[in-house]
Coordinates of C-alpha atoms in Angstrom, one line a residue:
Chain Z
M785 CA 112.0 76.2 142.2
N786 CA 112.9 74.7 138.8
T787 CA 114.9 77.4 137.1
E788 CA 116.5 80.8 137.6
G789 CA 113.6 82.4 135.8
D790 CA 111.0 80.8 138.2
S791 CA 113.0 82.1 141.2
L792 CA 113.1 85.6 139.7
K793 CA 109.3 85.5 139.1
L794 CA 108.6 84.5 142.7
V795 CA 110.8 87.3 144.1
A796 CA 109.2 89.7 141.7
C797 CA 105.7 88.9 142.9
L798 CA 106.8 89.3 146.5
L799 CA 108.3 92.7 145.6
L800 CA 105.0 93.8 144.0
L801 CA 103.1 92.9 147.1
S802 CA 105.8 94.5 149.4
G803 CA 105.5 97.8 147.5
F804 CA 101.8 97.8 148.0
F805 CA 102.1 97.1 151.7
L806 CA 104.7 99.8 152.0
V807 CA 102.1 102.2 150.6
L808 CA 99.4 101.0 153.0
A809 CA 101.8 101.3 155.9
A810 CA 102.6 104.9 154.9
L811 CA 98.9 105.8 155.0
V812 CA 98.4 104.3 158.4
L813 CA 101.7 105.2 160.2
L814 CA 102.5 108.7 158.8
A815 CA 100.7 111.9 159.2
S816 CA 102.0 114.6 156.9
T817 CA 101.3 114.7 153.2
G818 CA 105.0 115.1 152.4
Q819 CA 106.1 112.1 154.3
R820 CA 103.3 110.0 153.0
T821 CA 104.0 111.0 149.4
A822 CA 107.7 110.1 149.8
F823 CA 106.8 106.6 151.1
V824 CA 104.1 106.1 148.5
V825 CA 106.6 107.0 145.8
A826 CA 109.1 104.6 147.4
G827 CA 106.4 101.9 147.4
L828 CA 105.8 102.5 143.8
G829 CA 109.5 102.2 143.2
V830 CA 109.6 98.8 144.8
E831 CA 106.6 97.8 142.6
I832 CA 108.4 98.9 139.5
L833 CA 111.5 97.0 140.6
G834 CA 109.2 93.9 141.0
L835 CA 107.8 94.5 137.5
A836 CA 111.3 94.7 136.0
L837 CA 112.3 91.5 137.8
L838 CA 109.2 89.8 136.6
T839 CA 110.0 90.8 133.0
Q840 CA 113.6 89.6 133.5
G841 CA 112.2 86.3 134.8
Y842 CA 110.1 85.7 131.7
Q843 CA 113.1 86.7 129.5
S844 CA 115.2 84.1 131.3
T845 CA 112.5 81.5 130.8
M846 CA 112.4 82.3 127.1
K847 CA 116.1 81.9 126.8
E848 CA 116.1 78.6 128.6
Q849 CA 113.4 77.3 126.3
R850 CA 115.3 78.2 123.1
Chain E
M801 CA 71.7 111.6 139.3
N802 CA 69.9 111.8 136.0
P803 CA 68.7 108.2 135.3
V804 CA 67.6 108.8 131.7
L805 CA 71.0 110.3 130.8
C806 CA 72.8 107.5 132.6
L807 CA 70.7 104.8 130.9
F808 CA 71.2 106.3 127.4
S809 CA 75.0 106.5 128.1
I810 CA 75.1 102.9 129.2
M811 CA 73.4 101.8 126.0
L812 CA 76.3 103.1 124.0
I813 CA 78.9 101.0 125.9
P814 CA 78.7 97.9 123.7
L815 CA 80.0 100.0 120.8
A816 CA 83.3 100.2 122.7
A817 CA 83.4 96.4 122.7
A818 CA 82.6 96.3 119.0
G819 CA 85.4 98.8 118.3
M820 CA 87.9 97.0 120.3
A821 CA 87.0 93.7 118.8
L822 CA 87.5 95.1 115.3
I823 CA 90.8 96.5 116.4
H824 CA 92.3 93.4 117.9
Q825 CA 91.1 91.1 115.1
G826 CA 92.4 93.5 112.5
L827 CA 95.8 93.7 114.2
G828 CA 96.0 89.9 114.3
R829 CA 96.6 87.5 111.4
S830 CA 93.9 86.6 108.8
R831 CA 94.1 82.9 109.8
S832 CA 92.9 83.8 113.3
A833 CA 90.3 86.5 112.5
A834 CA 87.1 84.4 113.0
H835 CA 88.6 83.0 116.2
A836 CA 89.3 86.5 117.5
M837 CA 85.7 87.6 116.9
L838 CA 84.2 84.5 118.5
A839 CA 86.6 84.8 121.4
T840 CA 85.3 88.4 121.9
L841 CA 81.7 87.2 122.0
C842 CA 82.6 84.4 124.4
A843 CA 84.5 86.7 126.7
L844 CA 81.5 89.1 126.7
A845 CA 79.1 86.3 127.4
V846 CA 81.0 84.6 130.1
S847 CA 81.9 87.8 131.9
A848 CA 78.3 89.1 131.8
I849 CA 76.9 85.8 133.3
I850 CA 79.6 85.4 135.9
F851 CA 79.5 89.0 136.9
V852 CA 75.7 89.1 137.4
L853 CA 75.7 85.8 139.3
F854 CA 78.7 86.3 141.5
G855 CA 80.9 89.3 140.8
S856 CA 78.3 91.9 141.4
A857 CA 77.9 90.7 145.0
W858 CA 81.6 91.5 145.7
A859 CA 81.6 94.7 143.6
G860 CA 78.8 96.0 145.8
V861 CA 77.5 99.6 145.8
A862 CA 78.5 102.6 147.8
G863 CA 76.6 102.5 151.1
G864 CA 75.6 98.9 150.6
A865 CA 76.6 95.8 152.6
A866 CA 80.4 95.1 152.7
H867 CA 83.1 93.1 154.3
S868 CA 85.3 95.3 156.4
F869 CA 87.7 95.4 159.4
S870 CA 89.3 98.1 161.5
A871 CA 93.1 98.4 161.7
G872 CA 95.5 101.2 162.3
G873 CA 92.6 103.5 163.3
A874 CA 91.1 103.2 159.9
H875 CA 88.0 101.4 158.6
W876 CA 89.0 99.1 155.7
D877 CA 86.1 98.3 153.5
W878 CA 87.6 95.7 151.2
L879 CA 84.9 93.7 149.5
G880 CA 81.2 94.0 148.8
A881 CA 78.8 91.7 150.6
E882 CA 75.6 91.9 148.5
S883 CA 73.5 88.9 147.6
F884 CA 74.7 86.5 145.0
F885 CA 72.7 86.0 141.8
S886 CA 71.8 89.7 142.0
Y887 CA 68.9 88.7 144.3
G888 CA 69.0 91.9 146.3
I889 CA 68.3 94.2 143.3
A890 CA 64.7 95.2 142.5
F891 CA 64.1 96.1 138.9
D892 CA 60.8 97.9 139.5
G893 CA 62.4 101.3 139.9
A894 CA 60.2 101.9 143.0
S895 CA 62.9 103.9 144.8
A896 CA 65.9 106.0 143.7
S897 CA 68.1 103.5 145.6
D898 CA 66.8 100.5 143.7
L899 CA 67.1 102.3 140.4
S900 CA 70.7 103.3 141.2
R901 CA 71.6 99.7 142.1
A902 CA 70.0 98.4 138.9
L903 CA 71.9 100.9 136.8
T904 CA 75.2 100.1 138.6
L905 CA 74.7 96.4 137.8
C906 CA 73.9 97.1 134.2
L907 CA 76.9 99.4 133.7
E908 CA 79.4 97.1 135.5
M909 CA 78.1 94.1 133.6
L910 CA 79.0 95.8 130.3
A911 CA 82.2 97.3 131.7
V912 CA 83.5 93.9 132.8
G913 CA 83.0 92.7 129.2
L914 CA 85.5 95.4 128.1
V915 CA 87.9 94.2 130.8
A916 CA 87.6 90.7 129.5
I917 CA 88.2 91.5 125.9
I918 CA 91.3 93.7 126.4
P919 CA 93.7 90.7 127.1
L920 CA 92.4 89.0 123.8
S921 CA 94.6 91.5 122.0
A922 CA 97.7 90.4 123.8
G923 CA 97.0 86.7 123.4
S924 CA 96.0 87.0 119.7
D925 CA 96.9 84.1 117.3
R926 CA 97.8 81.6 120.1
W927 CA 95.4 81.8 123.1
R928 CA 92.9 79.0 123.0
L929 CA 89.1 79.5 123.3
G930 CA 88.5 77.4 126.4
P931 CA 91.2 79.2 128.5
I932 CA 89.9 82.5 127.2
C933 CA 86.5 81.7 128.8
L934 CA 88.1 80.6 132.0
A935 CA 90.2 83.8 132.2
S936 CA 87.1 85.9 131.5
A937 CA 85.4 84.2 134.4
L938 CA 88.4 85.0 136.6
L939 CA 88.3 88.6 135.7
A940 CA 84.5 89.0 136.0
G941 CA 84.2 86.9 139.2
I942 CA 87.1 88.1 141.2
V943 CA 89.6 90.6 139.9
F944 CA 87.2 93.3 138.5
P945 CA 84.7 93.1 141.4
V946 CA 87.5 93.7 144.0
F947 CA 88.9 96.8 142.4
A948 CA 85.5 98.1 141.3
H949 CA 84.4 97.9 144.9
W950 CA 87.5 99.7 146.1
S951 CA 87.0 102.6 143.8
W952 CA 83.3 102.7 142.8
G953 CA 81.5 100.6 145.4
G954 CA 82.4 102.5 148.6
G955 CA 85.6 100.6 149.3
W956 CA 88.7 101.9 151.1
L957 CA 90.1 103.8 148.1
S958 CA 87.0 105.9 148.0
Q959 CA 87.0 106.5 151.7
M960 CA 90.6 107.8 152.1
S961 CA 89.3 111.3 153.0
V962 CA 87.5 109.9 156.0
N963 CA 90.2 107.4 157.1
F964 CA 93.5 109.2 156.3
G965 CA 92.5 112.9 155.7
I966 CA 93.6 112.9 152.0
A967 CA 91.5 113.0 148.9
N968 CA 89.6 110.0 147.7
F969 CA 90.9 108.1 144.7
A970 CA 89.0 109.1 141.7
D971 CA 88.4 107.3 138.4
M972 CA 85.6 109.0 136.6
G973 CA 85.6 107.0 133.3
G974 CA 87.1 103.7 134.4
A975 CA 90.7 104.3 133.3
G976 CA 91.8 102.2 136.4
V977 CA 88.9 100.0 137.1
I978 CA 88.4 98.9 133.4
Q979 CA 91.5 99.8 131.3
V980 CA 94.4 99.2 133.7
V981 CA 92.9 96.1 135.1
G982 CA 92.4 94.8 131.5
G983 CA 95.8 96.0 130.5
L984 CA 97.5 94.2 133.4
A985 CA 95.6 91.1 132.6
A986 CA 96.9 91.4 129.0
L987 CA 100.5 91.6 130.3
S988 CA 99.9 88.5 132.3
V989 CA 98.4 86.6 129.3
A990 CA 101.3 87.7 127.1
W991 CA 103.7 86.2 129.6
V992 CA 101.8 83.0 130.3
A993 CA 101.0 82.3 126.6
G994 CA 104.5 83.2 125.4
P995 CA 105.3 84.8 122.1
R996 CA 103.9 83.6 118.8
R997 CA 106.0 81.1 117.0
G998 CA 108.5 82.9 114.8
K999 CA 108.1 86.2 116.6
F1000 CA 111.5 86.2 118.1
S1001 CA 114.7 84.7 116.6
D1002 CA 117.1 82.7 118.7
D1003 CA 119.0 86.0 119.3
G1004 CA 115.8 87.6 120.5
I1005 CA 115.4 89.8 117.5
P1006 CA 111.7 90.4 116.8
A1007 CA 110.1 89.7 113.4
A1008 CA 107.4 92.1 112.1
I1009 CA 104.0 90.3 111.9
P1010 CA 101.7 93.0 110.5
G1011 CA 98.0 93.0 111.2
H1012 CA 95.8 91.7 108.3
N1013 CA 93.1 94.4 108.0
I1014 CA 94.0 98.0 109.0
V1015 CA 90.8 99.3 107.6
Q1016 CA 88.8 97.4 110.2
V1017 CA 91.2 98.6 112.9
L1018 CA 90.7 102.3 111.9
F1019 CA 86.9 101.8 111.7
G1020 CA 87.0 100.2 115.1
C1021 CA 88.6 103.4 116.5
I1022 CA 85.6 105.4 115.4
L1023 CA 83.2 102.9 116.9
A1024 CA 85.2 102.9 120.1
L1025 CA 84.9 106.6 120.4
V1026 CA 81.1 106.4 120.6
G1027 CA 81.3 103.6 123.1
W1028 CA 83.9 105.5 125.2
I1029 CA 81.7 108.6 125.3
G1030 CA 78.9 106.4 126.7
L1031 CA 81.2 104.7 129.2
D1032 CA 82.7 108.0 130.4
S1033 CA 79.3 109.7 130.6
A1034 CA 77.6 106.8 132.4
T1035 CA 80.3 106.3 135.1
S1036 CA 80.5 110.1 135.6
V1037 CA 76.8 110.4 136.1
L1038 CA 76.3 107.2 138.2
F1039 CA 79.4 107.3 140.5
Y1040 CA 80.3 111.0 140.6
G1041 CA 76.9 112.7 140.2
A1042 CA 77.8 114.5 137.0
G1043 CA 75.0 116.6 135.5
L1044 CA 74.0 117.3 131.9
G1045 CA 76.5 120.2 131.5
Q1046 CA 79.4 118.0 132.7
V1047 CA 78.4 115.2 130.3
V1048 CA 78.7 117.7 127.4
G1049 CA 82.2 118.4 128.8
V1050 CA 82.9 114.6 128.9
I1051 CA 82.0 114.3 125.2
I1052 CA 84.2 117.2 124.2
N1053 CA 87.1 115.9 126.3
A1054 CA 86.8 112.4 125.0
M1055 CA 87.0 113.6 121.4
L1056 CA 89.9 116.0 122.1
S1057 CA 92.0 113.5 124.0
A1058 CA 91.5 110.8 121.3
S1059 CA 92.4 113.3 118.6
A1060 CA 95.5 114.5 120.4
G1061 CA 96.6 110.9 121.0
C1062 CA 96.1 110.0 117.4
L1063 CA 97.8 113.1 116.0
A1064 CA 100.7 112.7 118.4
A1065 CA 101.2 109.1 117.2
V1066 CA 101.0 110.3 113.5
A1067 CA 103.6 113.0 114.2
V1068 CA 106.0 110.7 116.1
T1069 CA 105.8 107.9 113.6
R1070 CA 106.1 110.4 110.7
A1071 CA 109.2 111.8 112.3
R1072 CA 110.7 108.4 113.1
Y1073 CA 109.8 106.3 110.0
R1074 CA 109.2 109.1 107.4
K1075 CA 105.6 108.0 107.0
P1076 CA 102.7 107.8 109.5
D1077 CA 102.1 104.3 110.8
A1078 CA 98.4 103.5 110.7
S1079 CA 98.5 100.8 113.3
L1080 CA 100.4 102.9 115.9
S1081 CA 98.2 105.9 115.1
S1082 CA 95.1 103.8 115.9
N1083 CA 96.8 102.8 119.1
G1084 CA 97.4 106.5 119.8
W1085 CA 93.7 107.2 119.3
I1086 CA 92.6 104.5 121.8
A1087 CA 95.4 105.5 124.2
G1088 CA 94.0 109.1 124.2
L1089 CA 90.6 107.8 125.0
V1090 CA 91.9 105.6 127.8
A1091 CA 94.0 108.3 129.4
G1092 CA 91.3 110.9 129.0
S1093 CA 88.7 108.8 130.6
A1094 CA 90.1 109.0 134.2
A1095 CA 89.5 112.8 134.4
C1096 CA 86.8 113.1 131.7
A1097 CA 84.5 115.4 133.6
M1098 CA 87.1 117.1 135.8
V1099 CA 89.5 118.8 133.3
S1100 CA 89.4 121.6 130.8
P1101 CA 89.5 120.9 127.1
V1102 CA 93.1 122.1 127.0
A1103 CA 94.1 119.7 129.7
A1104 CA 92.3 116.9 127.8
I1105 CA 94.4 117.7 124.8
D1106 CA 97.6 117.6 126.9
I1107 CA 96.6 114.2 128.4
G1108 CA 95.9 112.8 125.0
L1109 CA 99.2 114.1 123.5
V1110 CA 101.3 112.5 126.3
A1111 CA 99.4 109.2 125.9
G1112 CA 99.9 109.2 122.1
V1113 CA 103.7 109.8 122.4
L1114 CA 104.0 107.4 125.3
V1115 CA 102.2 104.5 123.5
T1116 CA 104.3 104.7 120.3
Y1117 CA 107.5 104.4 122.3
M1118 CA 106.3 101.9 124.8
I1119 CA 104.9 99.4 122.2
E1120 CA 108.4 99.4 120.7
I1121 CA 110.1 99.0 124.0
F1122 CA 107.8 96.1 125.0
E1123 CA 108.6 94.3 121.8
L1124 CA 112.3 95.1 121.2
R1125 CA 113.7 95.3 124.8
L1126 CA 111.3 93.4 127.0
H1127 CA 110.4 90.7 124.4
V1128 CA 106.7 90.8 125.2
D1129 CA 104.7 89.7 122.2
D1130 CA 101.6 91.9 122.4
P1131 CA 100.1 92.0 118.8
G1132 CA 97.5 94.7 119.6
G1133 CA 99.7 96.8 122.0
A1134 CA 97.1 96.2 124.8
V1135 CA 99.6 96.6 127.6
S1136 CA 100.8 100.0 126.4
V1137 CA 97.4 101.3 125.2
H1138 CA 95.3 100.2 128.2
A1139 CA 97.6 99.7 131.2
L1140 CA 100.2 102.4 130.7
S1141 CA 97.9 105.0 129.2
G1142 CA 95.4 104.2 132.0
I1143 CA 98.0 104.8 134.7
W1144 CA 99.1 108.0 133.0
G1145 CA 95.4 109.1 132.9
L1146 CA 95.0 108.4 136.6
I1147 CA 98.0 110.4 137.5
A1148 CA 97.0 113.2 135.1
L1149 CA 93.7 113.5 137.0
G1150 CA 95.7 114.5 140.1
L1151 CA 97.8 116.9 138.0
F1152 CA 95.2 118.6 136.0
G1153 CA 91.8 118.0 137.7
H1154 CA 89.6 120.8 139.0
F1155 CA 88.8 119.9 142.6
A1156 CA 86.2 121.6 144.9
Q1157 CA 88.1 120.7 148.0
G1158 CA 91.5 119.3 149.1
S1159 CA 95.0 120.2 148.1
R1160 CA 96.4 119.2 144.7
G1161 CA 99.2 117.3 146.6
G1162 CA 96.5 115.3 148.4
H1163 CA 94.8 114.4 145.2
I1164 CA 98.0 113.4 143.5
L1165 CA 98.8 111.2 146.5
A1166 CA 95.4 109.6 146.4
Q1167 CA 95.9 108.8 142.7
L1168 CA 99.3 107.3 143.4
V1169 CA 97.8 105.1 146.1
G1170 CA 95.3 103.8 143.5
V1171 CA 98.1 103.1 141.0
S1172 CA 100.0 101.3 143.6
A1173 CA 97.0 99.1 144.4
L1174 CA 96.7 98.2 140.7
L1175 CA 100.4 97.3 140.3
G1176 CA 100.9 95.8 143.8
F1177 CA 97.7 93.9 144.3
V1178 CA 95.7 93.5 141.0
L1179 CA 98.7 92.4 138.9
P1180 CA 99.8 89.6 141.3
L1181 CA 96.2 88.5 141.7
V1182 CA 95.5 88.3 138.0
H1183 CA 98.8 86.8 137.3
A1184 CA 98.5 84.1 140.0
G1185 CA 95.0 83.3 138.6
N1186 CA 96.3 83.0 135.0
L1187 CA 99.2 80.8 136.1
L1188 CA 96.8 78.5 138.0
L1189 CA 94.4 78.3 135.1
N1190 CA 97.3 77.6 132.7
R1191 CA 98.1 74.5 134.8
F1192 CA 94.7 73.0 134.2
A1193 CA 93.9 74.4 130.7
P1194 CA 97.0 75.3 128.8
Y1195 CA 96.6 78.8 127.3
R1196 CA 98.9 78.3 124.3
V1197 CA 97.8 76.4 121.2
D1198 CA 100.2 73.5 120.2
D1199 CA 102.7 73.9 117.3
D1200 CA 100.4 72.4 114.7
G1201 CA 97.7 74.8 115.7
H1202 CA 100.2 77.6 115.4
W1203 CA 101.0 76.6 111.9
Q1204 CA 97.3 76.1 110.8
G1205 CA 96.0 79.2 112.5
M1206 CA 93.4 79.5 115.2
D1207 CA 90.5 79.5 112.8
I1208 CA 91.2 76.0 111.3
R1209 CA 92.6 74.6 114.6
E1210 CA 89.7 75.6 116.9
L1211 CA 86.8 76.4 114.6
G1212 CA 87.4 74.1 111.7
A1213 CA 87.0 76.8 109.1
G1214 CA 88.7 80.1 108.2
A1215 CA 87.3 83.6 108.2
Y1216 CA 88.2 84.2 104.6
P1217 CA 87.8 80.9 102.7
E1218 CA 88.7 82.4 99.3
F1219 CA 92.1 83.5 100.6
V1220 CA 93.8 80.4 101.9
V1221 CA 97.4 80.8 100.9
H1222 CA 99.8 82.0 103.5
A1223 CA 103.5 82.7 102.8
D1224 CA 104.8 80.4 105.4
E1225 CA 102.7 77.4 104.2
F1226 CA 105.5 76.9 101.7
V1227 CA 108.1 76.8 104.5
P1228 CA 109.0 73.2 105.3
R1229 CA 107.9 72.3 108.8

């Protein structure tokens, strides 16, 4: 990794994928709608965290380039 | 399925592309206007050819050949496995199945063009023509076919009732398959291409770079309405079996959600800036169309107004947040208008839709799973593709090109030869 921004972007992409796999796992492993909904919302939360981190990564890169 | 109604609706879809092209070139600078329109044509051309040759095989059709595997007690149908070059499709209309496959190819070929032109808005004034063609090929060849298969082609998102006992993910007008996919690609392009020169100061304060022709933008909104009516109607008829009565509802709902989105944006900007903002109001109109398309044939007119109102308010605030707080330079507001409003529309389908079977909780859950697939799979996929393409064919024009404008730099002539003076041409380089 070259810069702090690049590291953030990589972690962010992994978080996006992790959130998606959390949602898939909830569908496969859980039975009730309530439990599934809770885990799907948690998975979406992880994805939003990933999005926020990705944005932060690009802001960092912009600052480094100035 | 009513094939004549479906075919007539499909024939209206290019008007959505025309409307969007006018909107994003009008919201860009005059020095890049011809480039923006040519980029639209190239994106439509590349995406149509790549999709018919390759993408349609992976998009597949419900009940057709597919790549699948079994895991966790579920059958995961993840990619279509039809013939490349559209060889498996007969255009003689001998059977209902052949006709349905041909109509699906025709609709998706035009729909993927819309997906390809959405990111042009975010890359306006700096995204080069060659990389635009490559990115359109990426969208038409890989990204769109995958998600189109999952939701329209019999993929796992449309089989959740069988596999997991919850409702199937539904996207009647393509809010997810077309708008969110295009909007996420726009976000990726805005990041990869970086902001326009002079957009942000060293302190990160954004400068206003107004669009050059708001009249074309507003006319584009009206053209887009007709195209959207065709798009919503065609997908509802083809993928969800909507009849003539439901299509009438689709037309009413499309008009109402667009109207509510526009009026909400007019009211919000009037309240915040003392005068209505024409640019943001046009974004509100399109945001209403985008959000309303997910549930176009499944909600009442009142619900369509509610969906449009929320989209119109959401888009006015989110465009500002993306620019001021997140420092994303998106001249046409494509991320807010297409991605965020599309996601809202998908969730709104779960909240307001009329369903013949299944609990509302199950439908909301199914829609959230679809949104998660878009954010957690489609965004990384399209972003990785854009980063890879940017390595070989840099997206961003060089500094000289930025100063000259995309028309002169890439096409050798401007869109408006009589108007050649720009304020910053007097600023020393």
